[in-house]
Amino acid sequence: MDNFNLIMKQPPELPTPSVEQVEQYLRQWDNDAKESSNEKALNRLFRETYPKNTDIGEIIIKASALNDLYGTYVLSLYEMCRHISRLDIDNRLKEGDLTLIEDISCLTISEKTMKFYSFATKYCSHHKPDIFPIYDYYVERVLWHFKKKDNFADFKREELKDYPTFVSVIESFKRFYCLEQFTLKQIDKYLWQLGKELSLIHISEPTRLDV
């Protein structure tokens, strides 16, 4: 029994990232009716229907849709939307200001400051997907898996919660595995799907929520 448990807890062997692997997962994404439909709906809402972020009513509609479809677990959605409306983020989105993620993610509720990092990356990504890649635990696990396997970049796991570092790590991932032909959004889709599979087969870590 002890040997069996030891074998079950070994990290799985994932295919080495390659152009063929990314293309396979992009086709898989396009063929997934739920994921592709959700993405198209949110893209239309964020980029066509309500592209600005000054009217709190429009921000509430976008944040509510994001929260419902992705389960971002923002504890006080209204306070988050009011927070975003006060930050005047439109020019910073346009300029690709990565420090915007930190400013959006830090929210004070009842005199307690909380951080909704994944939500902030998703909110910005649906405005500018090729500038702001999405962070969540699935993506984190894949990056850390290949860091340990191939040492494609020098970083600590907790540093992925620093957004400029996170983006730099993804860019290093692209260069190391010769994936420069893909956009950040395409790499995003690949990493997320691979991370989801990794979470299903790798049982040595407890599941947790990253918001």
PDB file of C-alpha atoms in Angstrom:
ATOM      1  CA  MET A   1       0.000   0.000   0.000  1.00  0.00           C
ATOM      2  CA  ASP A   2       2.850   2.432   0.843  1.00  0.00           C
ATOM      3  CA  ASN A   3       4.481   1.866  -2.546  1.00  0.00           C
ATOM      4  CA  PHE A   4       1.126   2.378  -4.257  1.00  0.00           C
ATOM      5  CA  ASN A   5       0.594   5.728  -2.488  1.00  0.00           C
ATOM      6  CA  LEU A   6       4.115   6.813  -3.375  1.00  0.00           C
ATOM      7  CA  ILE A   7       3.534   6.096  -7.043  1.00  0.00           C
ATOM      8  CA  MET A   8       0.200   7.902  -7.047  1.00  0.00           C
ATOM      9  CA  LYS A   9       1.771  11.027  -5.575  1.00  0.00           C
ATOM     10  CA  GLN A  10       4.495  11.386  -8.176  1.00  0.00           C
ATOM     11  CA  PRO A  11       4.051  14.398 -10.500  1.00  0.00           C
ATOM     12  CA  PRO A  12       2.582  13.363 -13.860  1.00  0.00           C
ATOM     13  CA  GLU A  13       4.619  13.514 -17.026  1.00  0.00           C
ATOM     14  CA  LEU A  14       3.136  16.282 -19.133  1.00  0.00           C
ATOM     15  CA  PRO A  15       4.095  16.641 -22.788  1.00  0.00           C
ATOM     16  CA  THR A  16       6.867  19.166 -23.347  1.00  0.00           C
ATOM     17  CA  PRO A  17       5.365  22.454 -24.559  1.00  0.00           C
ATOM     18  CA  SER A  18       5.628  22.792 -28.331  1.00  0.00           C
ATOM     19  CA  VAL A  19       3.928  24.455 -31.266  1.00  0.00           C
ATOM     20  CA  GLU A  20       2.013  21.251 -31.925  1.00  0.00           C
ATOM     21  CA  GLN A  21       0.866  21.006 -28.319  1.00  0.00           C
ATOM     22  CA  VAL A  22      -0.380  24.606 -28.230  1.00  0.00           C
ATOM     23  CA  GLU A  23      -2.206  24.199 -31.532  1.00  0.00           C
ATOM     24  CA  GLN A  24      -3.852  21.026 -30.232  1.00  0.00           C
ATOM     25  CA  TYR A  25      -5.150  22.805 -27.128  1.00  0.00           C
ATOM     26  CA  LEU A  26      -6.329  25.812 -29.118  1.00  0.00           C
ATOM     27  CA  ARG A  27      -8.408  23.494 -31.308  1.00  0.00           C
ATOM     28  CA  GLN A  28      -9.695  21.826 -28.167  1.00  0.00           C
ATOM     29  CA  TRP A  29     -10.748  25.249 -26.812  1.00  0.00           C
ATOM     30  CA  ASP A  30     -12.555  26.164 -30.020  1.00  0.00           C
ATOM     31  CA  ASN A  31     -14.400  22.844 -29.938  1.00  0.00           C
ATOM     32  CA  ASP A  32     -15.509  23.347 -26.329  1.00  0.00           C
ATOM     33  CA  ALA A  33     -18.925  24.985 -26.761  1.00  0.00           C
ATOM     34  CA  LYS A  34     -19.125  26.197 -23.168  1.00  0.00           C
ATOM     35  CA  GLU A  35     -15.698  27.830 -22.937  1.00  0.00           C
ATOM     36  CA  SER A  36     -15.734  29.370 -26.418  1.00  0.00           C
ATOM     37  CA  SER A  37     -19.287  30.709 -25.977  1.00  0.00           C
ATOM     38  CA  ASN A  38     -18.474  32.208 -22.575  1.00  0.00           C
ATOM     39  CA  GLU A  39     -15.377  33.854 -23.984  1.00  0.00           C
ATOM     40  CA  LYS A  40     -17.202  35.327 -26.973  1.00  0.00           C
ATOM     41  CA  ALA A  41     -19.995  36.674 -24.770  1.00  0.00           C
ATOM     42  CA  LEU A  42     -17.572  38.345 -22.363  1.00  0.00           C
ATOM     43  CA  ASN A  43     -15.423  39.743 -25.167  1.00  0.00           C
ATOM     44  CA  ARG A  44     -18.467  41.341 -26.759  1.00  0.00           C
ATOM     45  CA  LEU A  45     -19.606  42.766 -23.421  1.00  0.00           C
ATOM     46  CA  PHE A  46     -16.187  44.165 -22.463  1.00  0.00           C
ATOM     47  CA  ARG A  47     -14.936  45.372 -25.841  1.00  0.00           C
ATOM     48  CA  GLU A  48     -18.051  46.297 -27.791  1.00  0.00           C
ATOM     49  CA  THR A  49     -21.047  46.921 -25.529  1.00  0.00           C
ATOM     50  CA  TYR A  50     -19.333  48.529 -22.523  1.00  0.00           C
ATOM     51  CA  PRO A  51     -15.676  49.231 -23.386  1.00  0.00           C
ATOM     52  CA  LYS A  52     -15.309  52.123 -20.911  1.00  0.00           C
ATOM     53  CA  ASN A  53     -14.935  51.994 -17.147  1.00  0.00           C
ATOM     54  CA  THR A  54     -16.328  55.246 -15.819  1.00  0.00           C
ATOM     55  CA  ASP A  55     -20.022  54.405 -15.405  1.00  0.00           C
ATOM     56  CA  ILE A  56     -20.490  52.204 -12.346  1.00  0.00           C
ATOM     57  CA  GLY A  57     -23.641  50.625 -13.799  1.00  0.00           C
ATOM     58  CA  GLU A  58     -21.709  49.376 -16.829  1.00  0.00           C
ATOM     59  CA  ILE A  59     -18.891  48.139 -14.606  1.00  0.00           C
ATOM     60  CA  ILE A  60     -21.397  46.213 -12.457  1.00  0.00           C
ATOM     61  CA  ILE A  61     -22.791  44.451 -15.525  1.00  0.00           C
ATOM     62  CA  LYS A  62     -19.310  43.407 -16.652  1.00  0.00           C
ATOM     63  CA  ALA A  63     -18.084  42.372 -13.218  1.00  0.00           C
ATOM     64  CA  SER A  64     -21.285  40.426 -12.502  1.00  0.00           C
ATOM     65  CA  ALA A  65     -20.985  38.495 -15.757  1.00  0.00           C
ATOM     66  CA  LEU A  66     -17.329  37.771 -15.051  1.00  0.00           C
ATOM     67  CA  ASN A  67     -18.097  36.673 -11.516  1.00  0.00           C
ATOM     68  CA  ASP A  68     -20.948  34.383 -12.611  1.00  0.00           C
ATOM     69  CA  LEU A  69     -19.147  32.726 -15.518  1.00  0.00           C
ATOM     70  CA  TYR A  70     -15.719  32.368 -13.913  1.00  0.00           C
ATOM     71  CA  GLY A  71     -16.592  32.150 -10.205  1.00  0.00           C
ATOM     72  CA  THR A  72     -14.109  34.841  -9.156  1.00  0.00           C
ATOM     73  CA  TYR A  73     -15.488  34.961  -5.590  1.00  0.00           C
ATOM     74  CA  VAL A  74     -15.374  38.719  -5.073  1.00  0.00           C
ATOM     75  CA  LEU A  75     -16.958  39.170  -1.653  1.00  0.00           C
ATOM     76  CA  SER A  76     -18.510  42.604  -2.266  1.00  0.00           C
ATOM     77  CA  LEU A  77     -19.072  43.083  -5.964  1.00  0.00           C
ATOM     78  CA  TYR A  78     -20.559  46.567  -5.588  1.00  0.00           C
ATOM     79  CA  GLU A  79     -17.564  47.791  -3.591  1.00  0.00           C
ATOM     80  CA  MET A  80     -15.215  46.346  -6.204  1.00  0.00           C
ATOM     81  CA  CYS A  81     -17.129  48.075  -9.016  1.00  0.00           C
ATOM     82  CA  ARG A  82     -17.095  51.394  -7.186  1.00  0.00           C
ATOM     83  CA  HIS A  83     -13.368  50.907  -6.603  1.00  0.00           C
ATOM     84  CA  ILE A  84     -12.774  50.333 -10.346  1.00  0.00           C
ATOM     85  CA  SER A  85     -14.846  53.372 -11.313  1.00  0.00           C
ATOM     86  CA  ARG A  86     -12.687  55.578  -9.085  1.00  0.00           C
ATOM     87  CA  LEU A  87      -9.384  54.325 -10.484  1.00  0.00           C
ATOM     88  CA  ASP A  88      -9.860  55.874 -13.965  1.00  0.00           C
ATOM     89  CA  ILE A  89      -8.412  52.801 -15.647  1.00  0.00           C
ATOM     90  CA  ASP A  90      -9.173  53.335 -19.350  1.00  0.00           C
ATOM     91  CA  ASN A  91      -5.934  55.078 -20.301  1.00  0.00           C
ATOM     92  CA  ARG A  92      -3.909  52.622 -18.249  1.00  0.00           C
ATOM     93  CA  LEU A  93      -5.586  49.699 -20.027  1.00  0.00           C
ATOM     94  CA  LYS A  94      -4.796  51.287 -23.372  1.00  0.00           C
ATOM     95  CA  GLU A  95      -1.167  51.841 -22.393  1.00  0.00           C
ATOM     96  CA  GLY A  96      -0.770  48.304 -21.047  1.00  0.00           C
ATOM     97  CA  ASP A  97       0.114  49.441 -17.531  1.00  0.00           C
ATOM     98  CA  LEU A  98       0.739  46.166 -15.677  1.00  0.00           C
ATOM     99  CA  THR A  99       0.689  47.901 -12.283  1.00  0.00           C
ATOM    100  CA  LEU A 100      -3.044  48.358 -12.810  1.00  0.00           C
ATOM    101  CA  ILE A 101      -3.608  44.756 -11.659  1.00  0.00           C
ATOM    102  CA  GLU A 102      -2.304  45.504  -8.180  1.00  0.00           C
ATOM    103  CA  ASP A 103      -4.415  48.651  -7.926  1.00  0.00           C
ATOM    104  CA  ILE A 104      -7.620  46.867  -8.918  1.00  0.00           C
ATOM    105  CA  SER A 105      -6.989  43.743  -6.870  1.00  0.00           C
ATOM    106  CA  CYS A 106      -6.497  45.485  -3.505  1.00  0.00           C
ATOM    107  CA  LEU A 107      -9.899  46.314  -2.032  1.00  0.00           C
ATOM    108  CA  THR A 108     -10.727  47.467   1.487  1.00  0.00           C
ATOM    109  CA  ILE A 109     -13.932  45.980   2.897  1.00  0.00           C
ATOM    110  CA  SER A 110     -15.007  46.877   6.448  1.00  0.00           C
ATOM    111  CA  GLU A 111     -11.536  48.307   7.176  1.00  0.00           C
ATOM    112  CA  LYS A 112      -9.866  45.097   6.015  1.00  0.00           C
ATOM    113  CA  THR A 113      -7.777  45.107   2.844  1.00  0.00           C
ATOM    114  CA  MET A 114      -8.268  42.015   0.689  1.00  0.00           C
ATOM    115  CA  LYS A 115      -6.652  41.035  -2.592  1.00  0.00           C
ATOM    116  CA  PHE A 116      -8.672  39.756  -5.550  1.00  0.00           C
ATOM    117  CA  TYR A 117      -5.757  39.098  -7.865  1.00  0.00           C
ATOM    118  CA  SER A 118      -7.296  36.585 -10.242  1.00  0.00           C
ATOM    119  CA  PHE A 119     -10.409  38.745 -10.690  1.00  0.00           C
ATOM    120  CA  ALA A 120      -8.268  41.784 -11.543  1.00  0.00           C
ATOM    121  CA  THR A 121      -6.335  39.858 -14.208  1.00  0.00           C
ATOM    122  CA  LYS A 122      -9.555  38.535 -15.736  1.00  0.00           C
ATOM    123  CA  TYR A 123     -11.191  41.974 -15.743  1.00  0.00           C
ATOM    124  CA  CYS A 124      -8.242  43.584 -17.521  1.00  0.00           C
ATOM    125  CA  SER A 125      -7.696  40.632 -19.841  1.00  0.00           C
ATOM    126  CA  HIS A 126     -11.185  40.837 -21.285  1.00  0.00           C
ATOM    127  CA  HIS A 127     -10.429  44.421 -22.253  1.00  0.00           C
ATOM    128  CA  LYS A 128      -6.896  43.780 -23.558  1.00  0.00           C
ATOM    129  CA  PRO A 129      -6.278  40.015 -23.860  1.00  0.00           C
ATOM    130  CA  ASP A 130      -2.912  40.256 -25.614  1.00  0.00           C
ATOM    131  CA  ILE A 131      -1.477  42.544 -22.946  1.00  0.00           C
ATOM    132  CA  PHE A 132      -2.978  41.176 -19.724  1.00  0.00           C
ATOM    133  CA  PRO A 133      -2.775  37.357 -19.428  1.00  0.00           C
ATOM    134  CA  ILE A 134      -5.051  35.743 -16.847  1.00  0.00           C
ATOM    135  CA  TYR A 135      -3.691  34.381 -13.596  1.00  0.00           C
ATOM    136  CA  ASP A 136      -5.405  31.524 -11.827  1.00  0.00           C
ATOM    137  CA  TYR A 137      -4.298  28.437  -9.978  1.00  0.00           C
ATOM    138  CA  TYR A 138      -4.393  26.215 -13.061  1.00  0.00           C
ATOM    139  CA  VAL A 139      -1.931  28.480 -14.870  1.00  0.00           C
ATOM    140  CA  GLU A 140       0.248  28.765 -11.773  1.00  0.00           C
ATOM    141  CA  ARG A 141       0.515  24.982 -11.474  1.00  0.00           C
ATOM    142  CA  VAL A 142       1.630  24.516 -15.074  1.00  0.00           C
ATOM    143  CA  LEU A 143       4.260  27.245 -14.872  1.00  0.00           C
ATOM    144  CA  TRP A 144       5.592  25.806 -11.631  1.00  0.00           C
ATOM    145  CA  HIS A 145       5.539  22.258 -13.013  1.00  0.00           C
ATOM    146  CA  PHE A 146       7.752  23.207 -15.951  1.00  0.00           C
ATOM    147  CA  LYS A 147       9.914  25.449 -13.785  1.00  0.00           C
ATOM    148  CA  LYS A 148      10.779  22.381 -11.694  1.00  0.00           C
ATOM    149  CA  LYS A 149      11.121  20.136 -14.742  1.00  0.00           C
ATOM    150  CA  ASP A 150      13.087  22.337 -17.155  1.00  0.00           C
ATOM    151  CA  ASN A 151      13.994  25.466 -15.144  1.00  0.00           C
ATOM    152  CA  PHE A 152      12.806  27.666 -18.028  1.00  0.00           C
ATOM    153  CA  ALA A 153      13.009  30.811 -15.855  1.00  0.00           C
ATOM    154  CA  ASP A 154      14.324  31.897 -12.464  1.00  0.00           C
ATOM    155  CA  PHE A 155      11.424  32.677 -10.115  1.00  0.00           C
ATOM    156  CA  LYS A 156       9.832  31.610  -6.855  1.00  0.00           C
ATOM    157  CA  ARG A 157       6.290  30.302  -6.911  1.00  0.00           C
ATOM    158  CA  GLU A 158       4.944  33.129  -4.743  1.00  0.00           C
ATOM    159  CA  GLU A 159       6.385  35.665  -7.182  1.00  0.00           C
ATOM    160  CA  LEU A 160       3.677  34.701  -9.678  1.00  0.00           C
ATOM    161  CA  LYS A 161       1.372  36.823  -7.490  1.00  0.00           C
ATOM    162  CA  ASP A 162       3.410  39.864  -8.585  1.00  0.00           C
ATOM    163  CA  TYR A 163       1.837  40.668 -11.936  1.00  0.00           C
ATOM    164  CA  PRO A 164       4.821  42.138 -13.841  1.00  0.00           C
ATOM    165  CA  THR A 165       6.802  39.068 -12.765  1.00  0.00           C
ATOM    166  CA  PHE A 166       3.961  36.779 -13.827  1.00  0.00           C
ATOM    167  CA  VAL A 167       3.871  38.322 -17.312  1.00  0.00           C
ATOM    168  CA  SER A 168       7.670  38.126 -17.556  1.00  0.00           C
ATOM    169  CA  VAL A 169       7.562  34.428 -16.637  1.00  0.00           C
ATOM    170  CA  ILE A 170       5.021  33.725 -19.380  1.00  0.00           C
ATOM    171  CA  GLU A 171       7.189  35.579 -21.893  1.00  0.00           C
ATOM    172  CA  SER A 172      10.167  33.483 -20.762  1.00  0.00           C
ATOM    173  CA  PHE A 173       8.031  30.367 -21.149  1.00  0.00           C
ATOM    174  CA  LYS A 174       7.251  31.359 -24.745  1.00  0.00           C
ATOM    175  CA  ARG A 175      10.907  31.979 -25.577  1.00  0.00           C
ATOM    176  CA  PHE A 176      12.253  28.846 -23.893  1.00  0.00           C
ATOM    177  CA  TYR A 177       9.844  26.526 -25.704  1.00  0.00           C
ATOM    178  CA  CYS A 178       9.971  28.452 -29.016  1.00  0.00           C
ATOM    179  CA  LEU A 179       6.318  29.567 -28.855  1.00  0.00           C
ATOM    180  CA  GLU A 180       6.837  33.201 -29.888  1.00  0.00           C
ATOM    181  CA  GLN A 181       4.372  32.842 -32.756  1.00  0.00           C
ATOM    182  CA  PHE A 182       1.484  32.668 -30.271  1.00  0.00           C
ATOM    183  CA  THR A 183      -0.176  35.621 -28.566  1.00  0.00           C
ATOM    184  CA  LEU A 184      -0.396  35.893 -24.801  1.00  0.00           C
ATOM    185  CA  LYS A 185      -4.081  35.036 -25.049  1.00  0.00           C
ATOM    186  CA  GLN A 186      -3.366  31.856 -26.985  1.00  0.00           C
ATOM    187  CA  ILE A 187      -0.735  30.808 -24.450  1.00  0.00           C
ATOM    188  CA  ASP A 188      -3.259  31.672 -21.747  1.00  0.00           C
ATOM    189  CA  LYS A 189      -5.794  29.208 -23.188  1.00  0.00           C
ATOM    190  CA  TYR A 190      -3.152  26.505 -23.512  1.00  0.00           C
ATOM    191  CA  LEU A 191      -1.853  26.907 -19.947  1.00  0.00           C
ATOM    192  CA  TRP A 192      -5.338  26.975 -18.430  1.00  0.00           C
ATOM    193  CA  GLN A 193      -6.466  23.773 -20.119  1.00  0.00           C
ATOM    194  CA  LEU A 194      -3.231  21.984 -19.303  1.00  0.00           C
ATOM    195  CA  GLY A 195      -3.506  23.151 -15.688  1.00  0.00           C
ATOM    196  CA  LYS A 196      -7.043  21.848 -15.474  1.00  0.00           C
ATOM    197  CA  GLU A 197      -5.856  18.426 -16.635  1.00  0.00           C
ATOM    198  CA  LEU A 198      -2.925  18.569 -14.215  1.00  0.00           C
ATOM    199  CA  SER A 199      -5.284  19.271 -11.317  1.00  0.00           C
ATOM    200  CA  LEU A 200      -7.372  16.221 -12.214  1.00  0.00           C
ATOM    201  CA  ILE A 201      -4.459  13.787 -12.239  1.00  0.00           C
ATOM    202  CA  HIS A 202      -2.014  15.256  -9.713  1.00  0.00           C
ATOM    203  CA  ILE A 203      -3.242  14.503  -6.184  1.00  0.00           C
ATOM    204  CA  SER A 204      -0.205  15.467  -4.099  1.00  0.00           C
ATOM    205  CA  GLU A 205      -1.485  19.032  -3.471  1.00  0.00           C
ATOM    206  CA  PRO A 206      -4.844  20.072  -1.982  1.00  0.00           C
ATOM    207  CA  THR A 207      -7.213  21.978  -4.200  1.00  0.00           C
ATOM    208  CA  ARG A 208      -7.503  25.661  -3.299  1.00  0.00           C
ATOM    209  CA  LEU A 209      -9.177  28.771  -4.667  1.00  0.00           C
ATOM    210  CA  ASP A 210      -7.107  31.739  -5.811  1.00  0.00           C
ATOM    211  CA  VAL A 211      -9.037  34.990  -6.017  1.00  0.00           C
TER     212      VAL A 211
END
